[in-house]
C-alpha cells in the first residue's frame, strides 16, 4: 500500500475517533461483491468496509491459489473425503449436534476425524438423516495442529489481526478455525467473540447468511431480554414472547458460493446455514478499527456479571476480583489480560517504529512482518487507537480496583512510551 493512499484512509478515520461507537448504516439488503483481485487494495477495504463496518463478499478469485481449494475438493466440487482422511484421519475434532439445543448453543463432543468422515458419508447415503442427528465439525484449530500443511494464505485485507497476533505470542490459543458440515448443518443466532470481525471462506459448498446490523438485535429479544436461538422460528411472531419483533428490519441475506469469502463486520449478529456439503475456513480478528468496540463489549460484560452477583458485594472481600474471574470464564478475557493484549500489540509496533525490520524478519511469516507490510503509517494508526483505549482502561474504576502491581510496565509508563513513539514517528 502506498503512503499517500493510507494517509487518506487514516484521515478518513479521524472523523470516527472521537466516539467509542461507530454509526452503522447500510442500504437495505445490499452487500458489495468484490470481483477483481488486482484492482482492490487494502486501502479500499480499510476505507469502504472496515471503517464504516459494512459486510462484503470477495469473489472466488481471491482464494483460487489456496492448497485447500486444490486438494480438499473433488473434480465435481464435493469434499474430498479420501484426501482429508489421509491427511487428518487421526486428529481429534470438535463436533456439534445441530439438532439439539443446550442453553443457547449446540452441545459439542470431541471425536476422531475419521469417525466424523465415516458418519458424514453414511449421512449422505441415508439421504441426510441419522439417528445421531446432524453433526457439524466446528471451531477446529487445524492450522495450529497442522502448521506445515499448505491450506491457505490469509488475504492481506485481514492481516491486521490483533487477536491472533496476541494469542500466538502467548502460545495459548488462536482464533483460526475450520468448519465442515453436511447439507442442513447450521449455526444458531449469535455475534462473534469480543464483537470481533470475522471472515469466512468457502472451500467448497454453499452457505446462506442472515445478518443483522448492530442495534437490530435489541428488537429480537424476548421479554426477559434473551436473544432467540433461531431467528427464523415461528415463535418470534408471538408478541407476547417477542414484543418488539415487528420493529426489526429484515435481515441482510447473503448466498455464499464455493471459493468466495464473506466479511462479517464487528457486532453484526448472524445465523448461518450450509445449503450443500460445505467446508469453510474462518478467522475472528480485532484491529485498530474495532478495538474500541471490543473494549465497550468487555465493559458491558463486566456490568452484567456485577448485576448478577450484586447481592454478594458487601459480604465478599474480593468481590471485584470474583467479577473479573466470572467474566473471564464467560468471555475468555478479563481486564488485566486485556491490558496485556494492548501491551503486546503496542510493543510490536513500537519495536518496528524504533528499530525497523531486517530482511530476514521480513521474509518470515511473523506479526511484525505483517505490520511492516502494511506500512509505518498503519503502525502509527494502530498506536493512536491503542492510546485511546488504554487511556480509557487506565481511568476505569473497576480496573483501578484490581491489583495492578503485576502489570509490567505499569499503564502510565506504557502510555508515555506509546505517545513518545507516535510523536517521534510523525517528526
Short mmCIF file of C-alpha atoms in Angstrom, two decimals, residues 65-280:
data_model
loop_
_atom_site.label_atom_id
_atom_site.label_comp_id
_atom_site.label_asym_id
_atom_site.label_seq_id
_atom_site.Cartn_x
_atom_site.Cartn_y
_atom_site.Cartn_z
CA UNK A 65 -4.33 -20.31 -5.25
CA UNK A 66 -5.07 -21.98 -1.90
CA UNK A 67 -3.89 -25.54 -1.32
CA UNK A 68 -7.22 -26.47 0.29
CA UNK A 69 -9.13 -25.48 -2.84
CA UNK A 70 -6.85 -27.67 -4.95
CA UNK A 71 -6.69 -30.68 -2.66
CA UNK A 72 -9.73 -30.76 -0.38
CA UNK A 73 -12.27 -30.71 -3.22
CA UNK A 74 -13.16 -33.33 -5.83
CA UNK A 75 -13.49 -32.56 -9.53
CA UNK A 76 -17.26 -32.05 -9.10
CA UNK A 77 -16.95 -29.64 -6.16
CA UNK A 78 -17.58 -32.05 -3.28
CA UNK A 79 -15.43 -32.56 -0.16
CA UNK A 80 -12.53 -34.88 -0.98
CA UNK A 81 -13.00 -37.30 1.90
CA UNK A 82 -10.18 -39.62 0.79
CA UNK A 83 -7.61 -36.80 0.80
CA UNK A 84 -8.85 -35.40 4.09
CA UNK A 85 -8.73 -38.80 5.76
CA UNK A 86 -5.20 -39.38 4.50
CA UNK A 87 -4.01 -36.07 5.95
CA UNK A 88 -6.04 -35.69 9.13
CA UNK A 89 -7.68 -39.04 9.90
CA UNK A 90 -6.17 -39.48 13.37
CA UNK A 91 -6.92 -35.92 14.57
CA UNK A 92 -9.44 -35.32 17.35
CA UNK A 93 -12.02 -32.73 16.32
CA UNK A 94 -14.91 -30.80 17.96
CA UNK A 95 -18.35 -31.75 16.65
CA UNK A 96 -21.68 -30.06 17.45
CA UNK A 97 -25.13 -31.61 17.17
CA UNK A 98 -27.30 -29.16 15.22
CA UNK A 99 -30.49 -30.97 16.26
CA UNK A 100 -30.04 -30.35 19.99
CA UNK A 101 -30.27 -27.07 21.89
CA UNK A 102 -28.20 -26.76 25.06
CA UNK A 103 -28.75 -23.37 26.69
CA UNK A 104 -28.20 -21.08 23.67
CA UNK A 105 -25.90 -23.29 21.57
CA UNK A 106 -25.44 -26.85 20.33
CA UNK A 107 -23.75 -29.45 22.56
CA UNK A 108 -20.27 -30.48 21.43
CA UNK A 109 -18.17 -33.60 21.71
CA UNK A 110 -14.61 -34.48 20.71
CA UNK A 111 -14.32 -37.41 18.30
CA UNK A 112 -11.68 -38.75 15.86
CA UNK A 113 -11.79 -37.04 12.48
CA UNK A 114 -12.03 -40.41 10.72
CA UNK A 115 -15.16 -41.20 12.75
CA UNK A 116 -16.71 -37.92 11.67
CA UNK A 117 -15.96 -38.56 7.98
CA UNK A 118 -17.46 -42.05 8.29
CA UNK A 119 -20.56 -40.50 9.84
CA UNK A 120 -20.74 -37.86 7.08
CA UNK A 121 -20.53 -40.47 4.30
CA UNK A 122 -23.26 -42.53 5.95
CA UNK A 123 -25.38 -39.41 6.47
CA UNK A 124 -25.21 -38.63 2.74
CA UNK A 125 -26.03 -42.25 1.78
CA UNK A 126 -29.05 -42.17 4.13
CA UNK A 127 -30.49 -39.10 2.36
CA UNK A 128 -29.11 -36.72 5.02
CA UNK A 129 -30.65 -38.46 8.01
CA UNK A 130 -29.07 -40.16 11.01
CA UNK A 131 -30.11 -41.36 14.44
CA UNK A 132 -27.12 -39.36 15.74
CA UNK A 133 -28.63 -36.13 14.42
CA UNK A 134 -27.00 -33.55 12.13
CA UNK A 135 -23.37 -33.29 13.25
CA UNK A 136 -21.27 -30.25 12.38
CA UNK A 137 -17.48 -30.08 12.79
CA UNK A 138 -16.92 -26.57 14.19
CA UNK A 139 -14.10 -24.47 15.61
CA UNK A 140 -11.33 -26.90 14.66
CA UNK A 141 -7.89 -25.31 15.19
CA UNK A 142 -6.43 -27.11 12.17
CA UNK A 143 -3.74 -24.54 11.42
CA UNK A 144 -2.38 -24.83 14.95
CA UNK A 145 -2.47 -28.65 14.86
CA UNK A 146 -1.01 -28.97 11.34
CA UNK A 147 1.11 -25.84 10.75
CA UNK A 148 3.11 -27.49 7.98
CA UNK A 149 0.09 -28.14 5.76
CA UNK A 150 -0.50 -25.95 2.68
CA UNK A 151 -4.09 -24.97 3.43
CA UNK A 152 -4.50 -21.23 2.75
CA UNK A 153 -2.82 -17.85 2.93
CA UNK A 154 -4.54 -15.07 4.85
CA UNK A 155 -5.51 -12.33 2.37
CA UNK A 156 -3.75 -9.02 3.00
CA UNK A 157 -7.08 -7.34 3.86
CA UNK A 158 -7.30 -9.42 7.05
CA UNK A 159 -3.67 -9.35 8.18
CA UNK A 160 -4.01 -6.53 10.71
CA UNK A 161 -5.15 -9.18 13.17
CA UNK A 162 -4.53 -8.33 16.81
CA UNK A 163 -6.35 -11.33 18.28
CA UNK A 164 -4.18 -13.94 16.63
CA UNK A 165 -1.07 -11.78 17.00
CA UNK A 166 -1.59 -11.74 20.76
CA UNK A 167 -2.64 -15.35 21.27
CA UNK A 168 0.21 -16.57 19.07
CA UNK A 169 2.61 -14.52 21.21
CA UNK A 170 1.49 -16.15 24.46
CA UNK A 171 1.19 -19.57 22.80
CA UNK A 172 -2.17 -20.45 24.36
CA UNK A 173 -4.88 -20.29 21.72
CA UNK A 174 -5.86 -18.82 18.38
CA UNK A 175 -8.96 -17.71 16.51
CA UNK A 176 -8.39 -19.57 13.23
CA UNK A 177 -10.92 -22.30 12.54
CA UNK A 178 -12.02 -24.91 10.04
CA UNK A 179 -15.72 -25.81 9.72
CA UNK A 180 -17.01 -28.91 7.90
CA UNK A 181 -20.63 -29.95 7.73
CA UNK A 182 -23.28 -31.71 5.66
CA UNK A 183 -26.16 -30.05 3.90
CA UNK A 184 -28.57 -28.81 6.55
CA UNK A 185 -26.00 -28.11 9.26
CA UNK A 186 -26.23 -24.62 10.71
CA UNK A 187 -25.01 -22.17 13.34
CA UNK A 188 -27.56 -20.52 15.67
CA UNK A 189 -28.05 -16.76 16.02
CA UNK A 190 -25.02 -15.03 17.59
CA UNK A 191 -22.45 -12.26 17.36
CA UNK A 192 -18.77 -13.17 17.22
CA UNK A 193 -16.36 -13.41 20.14
CA UNK A 194 -15.40 -10.00 21.66
CA UNK A 195 -17.62 -8.47 18.93
CA UNK A 196 -14.70 -9.10 16.58
CA UNK A 197 -14.64 -9.00 12.82
CA UNK A 198 -14.73 -12.35 11.07
CA UNK A 199 -14.02 -13.63 7.61
CA UNK A 200 -15.26 -16.94 6.27
CA UNK A 201 -14.04 -18.58 3.06
CA UNK A 202 -15.95 -21.45 1.45
CA UNK A 203 -13.53 -24.12 0.25
CA UNK A 204 -16.47 -25.99 -1.23
CA UNK A 205 -20.24 -25.88 -0.90
CA UNK A 206 -22.67 -23.00 -0.35
CA UNK A 207 -23.85 -21.05 2.68
CA UNK A 208 -26.78 -18.78 3.43
CA UNK A 209 -26.12 -15.93 5.88
CA UNK A 210 -28.75 -13.89 7.71
CA UNK A 211 -27.13 -10.68 9.02
CA UNK A 212 -28.47 -8.03 11.39
CA UNK A 213 -26.62 -4.70 11.82
CA UNK A 214 -25.72 -3.67 15.40
CA UNK A 215 -28.76 -2.47 17.30
CA UNK A 216 -31.24 -4.62 15.40
CA UNK A 217 -30.73 -7.49 17.86
CA UNK A 218 -32.46 -5.39 20.53
CA UNK A 219 -35.75 -5.81 18.67
CA UNK A 220 -35.29 -9.59 18.61
CA UNK A 221 -35.08 -10.10 22.38
CA UNK A 222 -37.83 -11.75 24.37
CA UNK A 223 -39.47 -10.23 27.44
CA UNK A 224 -36.60 -11.50 29.61
CA UNK A 225 -34.02 -9.84 27.37
CA UNK A 226 -32.81 -13.08 25.78
CA UNK A 227 -31.89 -13.37 22.11
CA UNK A 228 -33.53 -16.12 20.02
CA UNK A 229 -31.72 -19.37 19.38
CA UNK A 230 -33.19 -19.50 15.85
CA UNK A 231 -34.06 -16.15 14.33
CA UNK A 232 -36.39 -17.87 11.81
CA UNK A 233 -38.50 -19.63 14.48
CA UNK A 234 -42.27 -19.01 14.22
CA UNK A 235 -42.34 -18.07 17.93
CA UNK A 236 -40.78 -14.70 17.08
CA UNK A 237 -44.16 -13.71 15.59
CA UNK A 238 -45.74 -14.03 19.05
CA UNK A 239 -45.79 -10.53 20.53
CA UNK A 240 -46.42 -11.97 23.99
CA UNK A 241 -42.92 -13.50 23.84
CA UNK A 242 -41.08 -11.11 21.50
CA UNK A 243 -42.85 -7.76 21.93
CA UNK A 244 -40.55 -5.69 19.65
CA UNK A 245 -40.00 -8.16 16.81
CA UNK A 246 -42.28 -6.27 14.40
CA UNK A 247 -39.98 -3.22 14.74
CA UNK A 248 -36.98 -5.13 13.42
CA UNK A 249 -35.73 -4.84 9.86
CA UNK A 250 -35.48 -7.92 7.64
CA UNK A 251 -32.01 -9.47 7.75
CA UNK A 252 -29.37 -8.82 5.12
CA UNK A 253 -29.18 -12.12 3.25
CA UNK A 254 -26.04 -13.46 1.58
CA UNK A 255 -25.72 -16.57 -0.57
CA UNK A 256 -22.04 -17.54 -0.50
CA UNK A 257 -20.71 -19.76 -3.27
CA UNK A 258 -17.64 -22.02 -3.34
CA UNK A 259 -14.37 -20.11 -3.14
CA UNK A 260 -15.96 -16.85 -2.00
CA UNK A 261 -15.07 -15.01 1.21
CA UNK A 262 -17.64 -13.21 3.35
CA UNK A 263 -16.53 -10.36 5.60
CA UNK A 264 -18.72 -10.05 8.72
CA UNK A 265 -18.29 -6.68 10.46
CA UNK A 266 -17.97 -6.06 14.19
CA UNK A 267 -21.07 -6.69 16.27
CA UNK A 268 -23.29 -7.93 13.43
CA UNK A 269 -25.46 -10.78 14.72
CA UNK A 270 -25.92 -13.60 12.24
CA UNK A 271 -27.24 -17.09 11.60
CA UNK A 272 -25.66 -19.39 9.01
CA UNK A 273 -26.85 -22.42 7.03
CA UNK A 274 -24.94 -24.91 4.89
CA UNK A 275 -27.02 -25.40 1.74
CA UNK A 276 -24.70 -28.15 0.50
CA UNK A 277 -21.92 -30.28 1.95
CA UNK A 278 -19.58 -27.45 2.89
CA UNK A 279 -16.06 -26.78 4.16
CA UNK A 280 -15.03 -23.31 5.26
#
